[in-house]
Each structure stands twice: as structure tokens, then as C-alpha cells.
CSV table of C-alpha atoms and ligand atoms in Angstrom, one decimal:
chain,number,residue,atom,x,y,z
A,1,MET,CA,192.3,-37.4,-265.8
A,2,ASP,CA,193.8,-37.6,-269.6
A,3,ARG,CA,190.9,-36.6,-271.9
A,4,ASN,CA,190.8,-39.9,-274.1
A,5,VAL,CA,190.7,-41.7,-271.1
A,6,LEU,CA,188.3,-40.2,-269.7
A,7,THR,CA,186.3,-40.8,-273.5
A,8,GLU,CA,187.1,-44.4,-273.3
A,9,ILE,CA,185.4,-44.7,-270.0
A,10,CYS,CA,182.3,-42.7,-271.1
A,11,LEU,CA,182.2,-44.9,-274.2
A,12,HIS,CA,181.8,-48.2,-271.7
A,13,GLN,CA,179.4,-46.3,-269.6
A,14,LEU,CA,177.3,-45.4,-272.4
A,15,THR,CA,177.3,-48.5,-274.1
A,16,LEU,CA,176.0,-50.2,-271.3
A,17,SER,CA,173.7,-47.8,-271.2
A,18,GLY,CA,172.2,-49.0,-274.4
A,19,VAL,CA,173.0,-45.8,-276.1
A,20,HIS,CA,172.5,-46.0,-279.9
A,21,GLU,CA,172.5,-44.8,-283.2
A,22,GLY,CA,169.8,-42.3,-283.4
A,23,GLU,CA,169.0,-41.6,-279.4
A,24,LYS,CA,168.7,-38.1,-278.0
A,25,VAL,CA,171.3,-38.1,-274.9
A,26,ILE,CA,171.5,-34.6,-273.1
A,27,VAL,CA,174.5,-33.8,-270.7
A,28,LEU,CA,173.4,-31.6,-268.0
A,29,SER,CA,176.0,-29.3,-266.2
A,30,GLN,CA,176.1,-26.2,-264.3
A,31,GLY,CA,179.0,-23.4,-263.9
A,32,SER,CA,182.3,-24.6,-264.4
A,33,GLU,CA,182.1,-28.2,-262.9
A,34,ARG,CA,182.8,-31.4,-264.9
A,35,LEU,CA,182.9,-29.5,-268.0
A,36,ASP,CA,185.5,-32.3,-268.6
A,37,TYR,CA,183.0,-35.2,-268.2
A,38,ALA,CA,180.4,-33.3,-270.2
A,39,ASP,CA,183.1,-33.2,-273.5
A,40,ALA,CA,183.9,-37.1,-272.6
A,41,PHE,CA,180.2,-37.9,-272.8
A,42,LEU,CA,179.7,-36.1,-276.0
A,43,ALA,CA,182.5,-37.8,-277.8
A,44,ALA,CA,181.8,-41.0,-276.5
A,45,GLY,CA,177.6,-40.6,-277.1
A,46,GLN,CA,178.8,-39.3,-281.0
A,47,ARG,CA,180.9,-42.2,-281.5
A,48,LEU,CA,177.9,-44.5,-280.9
A,49,GLY,CA,175.5,-42.9,-283.2
A,50,ALA,CA,173.6,-40.7,-280.9
A,51,ARG,CA,172.8,-37.5,-281.0
A,52,MET,CA,174.5,-35.7,-278.2
A,53,TYR,CA,173.6,-32.2,-276.7
A,54,HIS,CA,175.0,-30.5,-273.7
A,55,VAL,CA,172.7,-28.1,-271.6
A,56,ARG,CA,174.5,-26.3,-269.2
A,57,LEU,CA,173.4,-24.1,-266.4
A,58,PRO,CA,174.7,-20.4,-265.1
A,59,ALA,CA,176.4,-21.3,-261.9
A,60,PRO,CA,174.3,-21.2,-258.6
A,61,LEU,CA,174.6,-16.9,-257.8
A,62,PRO,CA,176.4,-16.3,-254.7
A,63,GLY,CA,175.3,-16.1,-251.8
A,64,ASN,CA,172.7,-18.8,-252.1
A,65,GLY,CA,173.6,-20.1,-249.0
A,66,ALA,CA,174.6,-24.1,-248.5
A,67,TRP,CA,174.1,-26.4,-250.9
A,68,ALA,CA,170.7,-28.5,-250.3
A,69,VAL,CA,169.8,-32.2,-251.6
A,70,GLY,CA,166.7,-31.5,-254.1
A,71,GLU,CA,167.0,-28.0,-254.8
A,72,THR,CA,168.8,-27.1,-258.3
A,73,GLY,CA,169.7,-24.9,-260.9
A,74,LEU,CA,166.7,-26.4,-262.9
A,75,ALA,CA,163.7,-24.7,-260.8
A,76,ALA,CA,164.2,-21.8,-261.7
A,77,ASN,CA,164.6,-22.8,-265.6
A,78,PRO,CA,161.8,-24.9,-266.9
A,79,GLU,CA,162.6,-24.4,-270.2
A,80,ALA,CA,165.3,-26.8,-269.2
A,81,VAL,CA,163.4,-28.9,-267.9
A,82,GLU,CA,161.1,-29.6,-271.0
A,83,ALA,CA,163.6,-30.0,-273.1
A,84,LEU,CA,165.8,-32.5,-271.0
A,85,LYS,CA,161.9,-34.6,-270.9
A,86,LYS,CA,162.2,-35.1,-274.5
A,87,ALA,CA,166.2,-36.9,-274.4
A,88,ASP,CA,165.8,-40.4,-274.2
A,89,MET,CA,168.5,-40.2,-271.7
A,90,VAL,CA,170.0,-37.3,-269.6
A,91,VAL,CA,173.3,-37.5,-268.0
A,92,ASP,CA,173.3,-35.5,-265.0
A,93,LEU,CA,176.8,-33.8,-264.2
A,94,ILE,CA,174.6,-31.8,-260.9
A,95,PHE,CA,173.2,-34.3,-258.8
A,96,LEU,CA,169.6,-33.5,-259.4
A,97,LEU,CA,168.5,-36.6,-256.8
A,98,PHE,CA,165.5,-35.7,-254.6
A,99,SER,CA,164.6,-33.1,-257.1
A,100,LYS,CA,161.1,-32.5,-258.6
A,101,GLU,CA,162.5,-31.7,-261.7
A,102,GLN,CA,164.6,-35.3,-261.7
A,103,MET,CA,161.0,-37.0,-261.4
A,104,ALA,CA,159.5,-35.2,-263.9
A,105,ILE,CA,161.8,-35.9,-266.6
A,106,GLN,CA,162.2,-39.6,-265.6
A,107,ALA,CA,158.2,-39.5,-265.5
A,108,ALA,CA,158.6,-38.2,-268.7
A,109,GLY,CA,160.4,-41.4,-269.9
A,110,ALA,CA,164.4,-40.3,-269.9
A,111,ARG,CA,166.8,-42.5,-268.1
A,112,VAL,CA,168.9,-40.4,-265.9
A,113,LEU,CA,172.5,-41.6,-264.8
A,114,THR,CA,174.4,-39.4,-262.4
A,115,ALA,CA,178.1,-39.0,-262.6
A,116,VAL,CA,179.5,-36.7,-260.2
A,117,GLU,CA,182.1,-38.7,-258.7
A,118,PRO,CA,186.0,-38.3,-259.1
A,119,ALA,CA,187.0,-39.3,-262.8
A,120,PRO,CA,190.0,-41.8,-261.1
A,121,LEU,CA,186.9,-43.5,-259.1
A,122,LEU,CA,184.6,-43.7,-262.1
A,123,ALA,CA,187.6,-45.3,-263.6
A,124,ARG,CA,188.1,-47.8,-261.1
A,125,LEU,CA,184.6,-48.9,-260.9
A,126,PRO,CA,183.4,-49.1,-264.0
A,127,PRO,CA,180.0,-50.7,-264.1
A,128,THR,CA,179.7,-54.2,-265.1
A,129,LYS,CA,177.1,-56.8,-266.6
A,130,GLU,CA,177.8,-59.3,-263.9
A,131,LEU,CA,177.9,-56.8,-261.1
A,132,ARG,CA,174.2,-56.0,-261.9
A,133,GLU,CA,173.2,-59.1,-261.9
A,134,ARG,CA,173.8,-59.7,-258.8
A,135,VAL,CA,172.6,-56.7,-257.6
A,136,GLU,CA,169.6,-58.0,-259.3
A,137,ILE,CA,169.4,-61.1,-257.7
A,138,SER,CA,169.7,-59.3,-254.3
A,139,ALA,CA,166.9,-57.0,-254.9
A,140,GLU,CA,164.6,-59.9,-256.0
A,141,ILE,CA,165.3,-61.7,-252.7
A,142,LEU,CA,164.8,-58.7,-250.8
A,143,SER,CA,161.8,-57.5,-252.4
A,144,ASN,CA,160.3,-60.7,-251.2
A,145,ALA,CA,161.3,-60.2,-247.8
A,146,LYS,CA,158.9,-59.5,-244.7
A,147,ILE,CA,161.4,-59.1,-241.8
A,148,MET,CA,165.2,-57.9,-241.7
A,149,ARG,CA,167.2,-58.0,-239.0
A,150,ILE,CA,171.1,-56.7,-238.5
A,151,THR,CA,173.2,-58.0,-235.5
A,152,SER,CA,176.4,-56.9,-234.7
A,153,LYS,CA,179.3,-58.1,-232.4
A,154,PRO,CA,179.4,-54.9,-230.5
A,155,GLY,CA,175.6,-54.8,-230.1
A,156,THR,CA,173.1,-54.3,-232.7
A,157,ASP,CA,170.1,-56.2,-233.1
A,158,ILE,CA,167.3,-54.2,-234.7
A,159,VAL,CA,164.2,-55.6,-236.7
A,160,TYR,CA,162.7,-53.9,-239.9
A,161,LYS,CA,159.3,-54.6,-241.1
A,162,LEU,CA,159.5,-54.7,-244.8
A,163,GLY,CA,156.7,-55.3,-247.2
A,164,VAL,CA,155.3,-51.5,-247.3
A,165,TYR,CA,157.8,-50.0,-249.7
A,166,PRO,CA,159.9,-51.2,-253.2
A,167,THR,CA,163.0,-52.5,-253.2
A,168,VAL,CA,165.3,-50.2,-255.1
A,169,ALA,CA,169.0,-51.4,-257.2
A,170,GLU,CA,171.6,-49.3,-258.5
A,171,TYR,CA,174.5,-51.0,-260.1
A,172,GLY,CA,176.1,-47.4,-261.7
A,173,TYR,CA,174.3,-47.5,-265.6
A,174,THR,CA,170.6,-47.3,-266.6
A,175,ASP,CA,169.2,-48.7,-269.8
A,176,GLN,CA,165.3,-48.7,-268.9
A,177,PRO,CA,163.0,-45.8,-270.1
A,178,GLY,CA,163.0,-43.9,-266.9
A,179,ARG,CA,164.9,-45.2,-264.9
A,180,TRP,CA,167.6,-43.5,-262.5
A,181,ASP,CA,170.9,-44.7,-262.0
A,182,HIS,CA,174.3,-43.6,-259.9
A,183,TRP,CA,177.6,-44.0,-261.6
A,184,PRO,CA,179.7,-45.9,-259.4
A,185,ALA,CA,177.0,-47.9,-257.5
A,186,ALA,CA,176.1,-51.6,-256.6
A,187,PHE,CA,173.9,-52.5,-253.5
A,188,VAL,CA,170.2,-52.6,-252.8
A,189,PHE,CA,168.0,-51.3,-250.4
A,190,THR,CA,164.3,-50.8,-249.3
A,191,GLY,CA,162.9,-49.2,-246.0
A,192,GLY,CA,161.0,-50.8,-243.3
A,193,ALA,CA,157.2,-49.8,-242.3
A,194,ASP,CA,157.1,-46.2,-241.0
A,195,ASP,CA,156.3,-47.4,-237.3
A,196,GLY,CA,158.1,-51.1,-237.7
A,197,VAL,CA,161.7,-50.6,-237.0
A,198,ASP,CA,162.5,-51.5,-233.6
A,199,GLY,CA,165.8,-52.2,-232.2
A,200,LYS,CA,169.3,-51.0,-231.6
A,201,ILE,CA,172.3,-49.8,-233.7
A,202,VAL,CA,175.2,-50.2,-232.5
A,203,LEU,CA,178.1,-48.2,-234.6
A,204,ALA,CA,181.3,-49.5,-234.2
A,205,PRO,CA,184.7,-48.1,-235.0
A,206,GLY,CA,185.0,-47.9,-238.6
A,207,ASP,CA,181.6,-47.5,-239.6
A,208,VAL,CA,181.3,-44.3,-241.8
A,209,LEU,CA,179.3,-41.6,-241.6
A,210,LEU,CA,178.2,-39.7,-244.9
A,211,PRO,CA,177.8,-37.1,-245.9
A,212,PHE,CA,180.1,-36.2,-242.9
A,213,ASN,CA,182.8,-38.4,-245.1
A,214,THR,CA,184.2,-39.4,-241.7
A,215,TYR,CA,185.1,-42.9,-240.1
A,216,VAL,CA,183.1,-43.4,-236.8
A,217,ARG,CA,186.2,-43.9,-233.9
A,218,GLU,CA,184.0,-44.8,-230.9
A,219,PRO,CA,181.0,-46.7,-230.2
A,220,VAL,CA,177.4,-45.0,-231.3
A,221,THR,CA,174.4,-46.6,-229.8
A,222,TYR,CA,170.8,-45.6,-231.4
A,223,THR,CA,168.0,-46.6,-229.4
A,224,ILE,CA,165.0,-46.9,-232.4
A,225,GLU,CA,161.2,-47.3,-231.4
A,226,LYS,CA,158.4,-47.5,-234.0
A,227,GLY,CA,160.4,-46.1,-236.8
A,228,PHE,CA,161.9,-43.4,-234.9
A,229,VAL,CA,165.3,-42.7,-233.4
A,230,GLN,CA,165.0,-41.9,-229.4
A,231,ASP,CA,168.4,-42.2,-228.3
A,232,ILE,CA,172.0,-41.5,-229.4
A,233,ARG,CA,174.3,-42.1,-227.3
A,234,GLY,CA,178.4,-42.4,-227.6
A,235,GLY,CA,181.5,-40.0,-227.5
A,236,LEU,CA,182.6,-37.5,-230.0
A,237,GLU,CA,180.8,-39.1,-232.9
A,238,ALA,CA,177.5,-39.6,-231.1
A,239,GLU,CA,177.8,-35.7,-230.1
A,240,LEU,CA,178.4,-34.7,-234.1
A,241,ILE,CA,176.1,-36.7,-235.1
A,242,LYS,CA,173.2,-34.9,-232.7
A,243,SER,CA,174.3,-31.8,-233.5
A,244,TYR,CA,173.9,-32.3,-236.8
A,245,MET,CA,170.7,-33.6,-236.6
A,246,GLY,CA,169.5,-30.4,-234.4
A,247,GLU,CA,170.1,-27.9,-236.9
A,248,PHE,CA,167.5,-29.0,-239.0
A,249,LYS,CA,164.8,-28.5,-236.2
A,250,ASP,CA,162.9,-31.3,-237.6
A,251,PRO,CA,161.6,-34.2,-235.5
A,252,ARG,CA,161.2,-36.0,-238.8
A,253,GLY,CA,164.8,-36.1,-239.1
A,254,MET,CA,165.1,-39.1,-236.4
A,255,GLY,CA,163.2,-41.2,-238.7
A,256,MET,CA,164.5,-44.5,-240.3
A,257,SER,CA,165.3,-44.5,-243.8
A,258,HIS,CA,166.2,-46.7,-246.2
A,259,VAL,CA,168.3,-50.0,-245.2
A,260,GLY,CA,170.4,-52.4,-247.4
A,261,TRP,CA,173.7,-54.0,-248.7
A,262,GLY,CA,176.9,-53.5,-250.8
A,263,LEU,CA,178.0,-56.0,-253.4
A,264,ASP,CA,181.0,-54.6,-255.2
A,265,HIS,CA,184.1,-56.5,-254.3
A,266,ARG,CA,186.1,-54.0,-256.2
A,267,ALA,CA,185.0,-50.8,-253.6
A,268,GLN,CA,187.4,-50.1,-250.9
A,269,TRP,CA,185.9,-49.6,-247.4
A,270,HIS,CA,188.8,-47.0,-247.3
A,271,GLY,CA,188.0,-45.4,-250.3
A,272,LEU,CA,188.0,-42.2,-248.3
A,273,THR,CA,190.8,-41.8,-248.1
A,274,GLN,CA,191.6,-41.9,-251.3
A,275,PHE,CA,189.1,-39.5,-253.0
A,276,PRO,CA,188.0,-37.3,-250.2
A,277,GLY,CA,186.2,-35.1,-252.0
A,278,GLY,CA,183.7,-37.6,-253.7
A,279,MET,CA,180.3,-37.9,-252.0
A,280,GLY,CA,180.9,-41.4,-250.6
A,281,MET,CA,179.3,-43.9,-253.6
A,282,GLU,CA,182.3,-46.3,-253.1
A,283,LEU,CA,181.7,-46.6,-249.1
A,284,ARG,CA,177.8,-47.4,-250.1
A,285,SER,CA,178.9,-50.2,-252.6
A,286,PHE,CA,181.9,-52.1,-250.7
A,287,TYR,CA,181.2,-55.9,-250.2
A,288,GLY,CA,179.2,-56.8,-247.8
A,289,ASN,CA,178.5,-53.5,-246.2
A,290,VAL,CA,175.5,-53.3,-244.7
A,291,MET,CA,173.8,-50.0,-245.1
A,292,PHE,CA,171.4,-48.0,-243.2
A,293,SER,CA,170.1,-44.5,-242.9
A,294,THR,CA,168.1,-42.0,-241.0
A,295,GLY,CA,165.6,-39.3,-242.5
A,296,PRO,CA,163.5,-39.2,-245.2
A,297,ASN,CA,161.7,-41.9,-246.9
A,298,ASN,CA,160.0,-40.2,-250.0
A,299,GLU,CA,162.4,-41.3,-252.3
A,300,LEU,CA,160.5,-45.1,-251.7
A,301,GLY,CA,156.9,-43.4,-251.8
A,302,GLY,CA,157.0,-42.7,-248.2
A,303,PRO,CA,155.6,-39.0,-246.3
A,304,ASN,CA,159.1,-38.4,-244.8
A,305,ASP,CA,160.4,-35.8,-246.7
A,306,THR,CA,163.3,-34.3,-244.3
A,307,ALA,CA,166.2,-32.8,-245.4
A,308,CYS,CA,167.8,-34.2,-242.7
A,309,HIS,CA,169.5,-37.3,-243.9
A,310,LEU,CA,172.6,-39.5,-243.2
A,311,ASP,CA,173.7,-42.8,-244.8
A,312,ILE,CA,175.8,-44.8,-242.7
A,313,PRO,CA,177.5,-48.3,-244.1
A,314,MET,CA,178.4,-50.7,-241.2
A,315,ARG,CA,181.0,-53.4,-241.4
A,316,ALA,CA,181.2,-56.8,-240.2
A,317,CYS,CA,177.1,-56.5,-239.7
A,318,SER,CA,175.2,-59.4,-240.4
A,319,LEU,CA,171.5,-59.1,-241.9
A,320,PHE,CA,169.0,-61.7,-242.1
A,321,LEU,CA,166.0,-61.9,-244.5
A,322,ASP,CA,162.8,-63.8,-242.8
A,323,ASP,CA,165.7,-65.6,-240.7
A,324,VAL,CA,167.7,-66.2,-243.9
A,325,PRO,CA,171.7,-65.2,-243.3
A,326,ILE,CA,172.0,-63.2,-246.1
A,327,VAL,CA,175.5,-61.2,-245.2
A,328,VAL,CA,176.8,-63.1,-241.9
A,329,ASP,CA,180.0,-60.7,-240.0
A,330,GLY,CA,180.2,-58.7,-243.8
A,331,ASN,CA,180.3,-61.2,-245.8
A,332,ILE,CA,177.9,-62.5,-248.0
A,333,ALA,CA,176.1,-65.4,-247.8
A,334,VAL,CA,174.6,-66.1,-250.6
A,335,ARG,CA,175.7,-67.8,-253.6
A,336,GLU,CA,174.1,-66.2,-256.2
A,337,MET,CA,175.1,-62.7,-254.4
A,338,GLN,CA,178.5,-63.6,-254.6
A,339,GLN,CA,181.6,-62.3,-256.5
A,340,HIS,CA,182.9,-65.6,-258.1
A,341,SER,CA,186.3,-64.7,-260.0
B,1,LIG,FE1,170.9,-42.2,-248.8
């Protein structure tokens, strides 16, 4: 992407994120990845009068094995963590999510923005105040609910008992101390009680499997009891899911993780076909998707920290909070959450 265009969209991002004169903003990168993003953020922050720094970690040593969520190059570099804790804002170009180091940086008061998706996607889905408002209204309603029920024509009918875990809102920028967000994003989620999720989820063709970055082609039926998946049945995708989960050799991978819905009218369900190298933020965000996940809930303060994590945005579902329809057949049903052009 053209350097000036990238700088302009980073300027928009940092402006919404409240970056101002005299603030200290650190851009964190690794190896040779996203150095163009780093340059664009540095230039943008400078224009806002912020004190800009770039912390660049070395590329991981060859032979370190597969990339795993929560393990970062910062773990071996406590001095860098200390420096980042002193920032007002950290722009994370590595993907620190679920790491102890990110938690420490936020606890010290630095807000953290992750930007790792392909630049054309960042350009197409810039954060907006209007979207933030709809996401925050959604989060407010979700945080007050006691029971979530999700249904679908292919046969999903599942109930989550709520009220144990907090609600998280992601809207793609962050202007509050210690708060993390991910660009692009527009969704809300919470988690069910550890033993309080029961029913069936039936994935339909076109539902999305992350991190496989593929679409379901044959129905997959999950049977869930007391917060754990008991059974997964179907065709090829069911076999792939079971095979992938089996690899972790961790029964906690069968736990039910976060659940919620997407609100970005600009995000496209077919996004995977346009950005095959991305990590699926567009798919988590598209308007009216209902996303459930399996695996860890430590992000919400729960005890399950398994590394086996799948996010599954589904189309055409209905979602009810305490019997009030929130999403109906894949459309947002609450006026204040709807996009008004
Ligand atoms: Fe997730």
C-alpha cells in the first residue's frame, strides 16, 4: 500500500485513539514484519505531537516451532516490557494477545492497540465513533442479561447462563488507559458460566472456522452439556475440527469459550476470499453474525487457559437475551444497535 495512504489511515486511528501532544506512544514490531506499518504509525503520531518510539524485537530463532497464541518474543526481553509499561499507548504489530506481557503492560496503564491485519483491510474498515456507540450499547445490554439463547433453522438451540463473566466490547480503537482493542473489530462477547452452557449448535454451510480460515460445507452438530462439548458430528469439517482439537491432547479444549455478535455493516462475510492471509477480524465483525468459541476463558477471568481455541462466526442465527430478540435470522433486531445510514 502507498506509504502516504497508510500514514493517513494510521493518523485517523491514532486521532480516534486520543493520541495528543506530549503523549508517549511506542510501536512494537518483530523482525522484518510490518515495518511499513511501524513507519506509518510513527509518522502519524509525530503529526499529532506525540513522542514516538519504535521497539523492534529480533525475529524468532529458526526452529522455534509453530507460532502459539500467548507466547511472544517479549517473554525473553523483560527490559522491553518495562519500557512498554511506561508508554501511554502501545501499538502492537506482533499480536501479543493472551500473553502475560500484554497483561502487565495494560495493568501498568498503557492502552494497547493491535494492528496486524492486511493493510487494505485496515483501510476498508477504519474505526468510527458511530460503530463504537452501537458496540457499547450492545455491551451494556449484554452485560445486564442473565440468559442467552441461540437458535437457527438448521437446528441450533443452545442456552448460555450469563452473569459470571464480564462483557467485552471491541470497536477497533482505544482511548482509555489500560484498555486493549484490535483493528478492525466491531463485536461484543461474554462467556457462559463454567457449567452453564447446554444444548446443540448446528453449523451450516457458509459458517466460518477460525483459525482454519475456511467455510463450512457440510453441517456440523455440536452437543454441549454443562459447559463442555460432548460430541461433534458431521462430514469433512466435523472430522477436521475433531482432528485439530485432538492434537492439543487437552480435554479443556472442549470447554465453551466466548459468545456474542458482530455489528459492522461494512464487514463482509466473504472477507476470507479477499484477505486469505488475514486472521479473520472481518469475519468476527460482520453485521449480524453470531460467534461462539471453544477453548479458553481466562481472557474473561475464567480458569480455562487451554491453547486449543476456535472462533466460529455463524450466519442466519437468532440470539435472545432473557427472551428478548437481539439478532433474528442474522439481522440485528434492536434499533439502537442497527446501522442507520
Ligand atoms: Fe476467540
